[in-house]
Tab-separated table of C-alpha atoms in Angstrom:
chain	number	residue	atom	x	y	z
A	1	MET	CA	25.955	5.325	7.482
A	2	PRO	CA	23.708	4.900	4.445
A	3	LYS	CA	21.969	7.787	2.734
A	4	TYR	CA	18.262	7.920	1.954
A	5	LEU	CA	16.053	10.282	-0.032
A	6	ILE	CA	12.794	11.396	1.557
A	7	LEU	CA	10.826	12.759	-1.374
A	8	LYS	CA	7.869	15.149	-1.071
A	9	HIS	CA	5.300	15.156	-3.857
A	10	TYR	CA	2.870	17.770	-5.132
A	11	ARG	CA	0.599	15.044	-6.466
A	12	GLY	CA	0.668	11.442	-7.604
A	13	THR	CA	0.306	9.900	-4.154
A	14	PRO	CA	-2.794	8.669	-2.355
A	15	ALA	CA	-4.887	11.426	-0.791
A	16	THR	CA	-3.709	12.681	2.562
A	17	VAL	CA	-5.906	12.782	5.660
A	18	ASN	CA	-5.914	16.607	5.664
A	19	ASP	CA	-6.178	16.862	1.887
A	20	VAL	CA	-6.567	20.625	1.404
A	21	PRO	CA	-4.135	22.158	-1.139
A	22	MET	CA	-1.742	24.719	0.331
A	23	ASP	CA	-3.138	27.475	-1.897
A	24	GLN	CA	-6.350	27.176	0.168
A	25	TRP	CA	-4.600	27.595	3.538
A	26	ALA	CA	-4.569	30.815	5.532
A	27	PRO	CA	-1.198	32.614	5.594
A	28	ALA	CA	-0.708	31.643	9.260
A	29	GLU	CA	-1.242	27.965	8.326
A	30	VAL	CA	1.410	28.190	5.596
A	31	ASP	CA	3.757	29.886	8.074
A	32	ALA	CA	3.186	27.119	10.652
A	33	HIS	CA	3.885	24.456	8.020
A	34	MET	CA	7.087	26.174	6.904
A	35	GLN	CA	8.213	26.605	10.520
A	36	PHE	CA	7.658	22.874	11.118
A	37	MET	CA	9.754	22.057	8.047
A	38	ASP	CA	12.505	24.456	9.139
A	39	GLU	CA	12.612	23.039	12.678
A	40	PHE	CA	12.629	19.473	11.337
A	41	GLY	CA	15.616	20.287	9.127
A	42	LYS	CA	17.476	22.065	11.944
A	43	ARG	CA	16.971	19.080	14.253
A	44	LEU	CA	18.353	16.729	11.612
A	45	GLU	CA	21.305	19.049	11.105
A	46	GLU	CA	22.005	19.144	14.859
A	47	ASN	CA	21.818	15.309	14.957
A	48	GLY	CA	24.288	15.057	12.082
A	49	GLU	CA	21.679	13.266	9.953
A	50	LEU	CA	20.943	16.005	7.379
A	51	VAL	CA	22.823	15.922	4.092
A	52	ASP	CA	20.554	18.246	2.114
A	53	ALA	CA	17.005	19.556	2.007
A	54	GLN	CA	15.449	21.575	-0.793
A	55	ALA	CA	12.037	22.813	-1.788
A	56	LEU	CA	11.547	23.016	-5.531
A	57	SER	CA	9.871	25.704	-7.596
A	58	GLN	CA	7.255	24.528	-10.057
A	59	GLU	CA	9.182	26.306	-12.825
A	60	GLY	CA	11.563	24.339	-15.020
A	61	ALA	CA	12.118	22.778	-18.404
A	62	PHE	CA	12.724	19.362	-19.958
A	63	VAL	CA	15.981	19.242	-21.956
A	64	ARG	CA	17.362	16.631	-24.371
A	65	ALA	CA	20.506	16.970	-26.451
A	66	ASN	CA	20.817	15.710	-30.025
A	67	ASP	CA	24.065	14.455	-31.628
A	68	GLN	CA	25.303	18.033	-32.005
A	69	GLY	CA	24.873	18.690	-28.284
A	70	THR	CA	21.881	20.936	-28.761
A	71	GLY	CA	18.253	20.074	-28.710
A	72	PRO	CA	14.787	20.908	-27.601
A	73	VAL	CA	13.838	22.572	-24.371
A	74	THR	CA	10.167	21.959	-23.835
A	75	ASP	CA	7.394	22.136	-21.306
A	76	GLY	CA	5.518	18.997	-22.255
A	77	PRO	CA	3.316	17.131	-23.115
A	78	PHE	CA	4.307	14.627	-20.423
A	79	ALA	CA	4.214	14.264	-16.673
A	80	GLU	CA	7.088	16.385	-15.459
A	81	THR	CA	8.810	16.270	-12.118
A	82	LYS	CA	8.059	19.974	-11.640
A	83	ASP	CA	4.402	18.975	-11.409
A	84	LEU	CA	5.136	16.037	-9.125
A	85	ILE	CA	8.133	16.667	-6.869
A	86	ALA	CA	7.820	19.364	-4.214
A	87	GLY	CA	11.190	18.843	-2.571
A	88	TRP	CA	13.323	16.446	-0.596
A	89	TYR	CA	15.474	15.659	2.365
A	90	VAL	CA	18.634	13.622	1.969
A	91	VAL	CA	19.500	11.982	5.265
A	92	ASP	CA	22.522	9.993	6.385
A	93	VAL	CA	21.206	7.687	9.085
A	94	ASP	CA	21.841	4.325	10.742
A	95	GLY	CA	19.551	2.472	8.371
A	96	TRP	CA	16.178	1.960	6.738
A	97	ASP	CA	14.199	1.982	9.981
A	98	ARG	CA	15.537	5.418	10.965
A	99	ALA	CA	14.821	6.818	7.484
A	100	VAL	CA	11.225	5.558	7.721
A	101	GLU	CA	10.911	6.961	11.262
A	102	LEU	CA	11.989	10.405	10.030
A	103	ALA	CA	9.575	10.258	7.089
A	104	GLY	CA	6.804	9.422	9.557
A	105	GLU	CA	7.641	12.516	11.599
A	106	LEU	CA	7.726	14.663	8.481
A	107	SER	CA	4.358	13.277	7.395
A	108	LEU	CA	2.809	14.990	10.405
A	109	ALA	CA	3.607	18.531	9.236
A	110	PRO	CA	0.678	20.821	9.972
A	111	GLY	CA	-1.719	21.781	7.213
A	112	LYS	CA	-5.160	23.368	6.984
A	113	ASP	CA	-6.567	24.303	10.397
A	114	GLY	CA	-3.238	23.305	11.977
A	115	ARG	CA	-4.079	19.603	11.677
A	116	PRO	CA	-1.366	17.160	10.556
A	117	ILE	CA	-1.375	16.477	6.832
A	118	HIS	CA	-0.429	12.793	7.137
A	119	GLU	CA	1.388	13.314	3.844
A	120	TRP	CA	2.606	10.328	1.834
A	121	LEU	CA	6.392	10.535	1.455
A	122	GLU	CA	8.636	8.396	-0.695
A	123	VAL	CA	11.707	6.928	1.022
A	124	ARG	CA	14.413	5.557	-1.250
A	125	PRO	CA	17.874	4.339	-0.405
A	126	PHE	CA	20.763	5.680	-2.410
A	127	TYR	CA	22.289	3.029	-4.622
A	128	GLY	CA	24.237	0.625	-2.439
A	129	ALA	CA	22.431	1.519	0.806
A	130	PRO	CA	20.540	-1.262	2.552
A	131	SER	CA	16.791	-1.259	1.953
A	132	ALA	CA	13.973	-2.694	4.044
A	133	THR	CA	14.388	-6.013	2.270
A	134	GLY	CA	18.176	-6.006	2.558
A	135	ASP	CA	18.541	-5.907	-1.248
């Protein structure tokens, strides 16, 4: 079965329907969101479709080695993934349609006032996996 990445973003996508940043949610709303994410991951694990799921901290650094194998470690000035990528699921499913179906379910995670976020999620096949176009 092919593997797909379902990528969650902090920003850089179109606005969601329930577009209230998590830092403005009540603690119970954050808890409900996290419970949804946990249950989603457990269901995928039970189905044998989960490869990995991680939430990322916003901390990090950008590293580049020079010819001596050392080099700068910097925090900018450029768009960094720590500002963009919130986390991911790696799924091993029957194909593109199932990966998109799962992303659609994940998009409905609850947000402010318990309403679904309708979050935009990026779905990408791993190299060599069939895509929606068959390429």
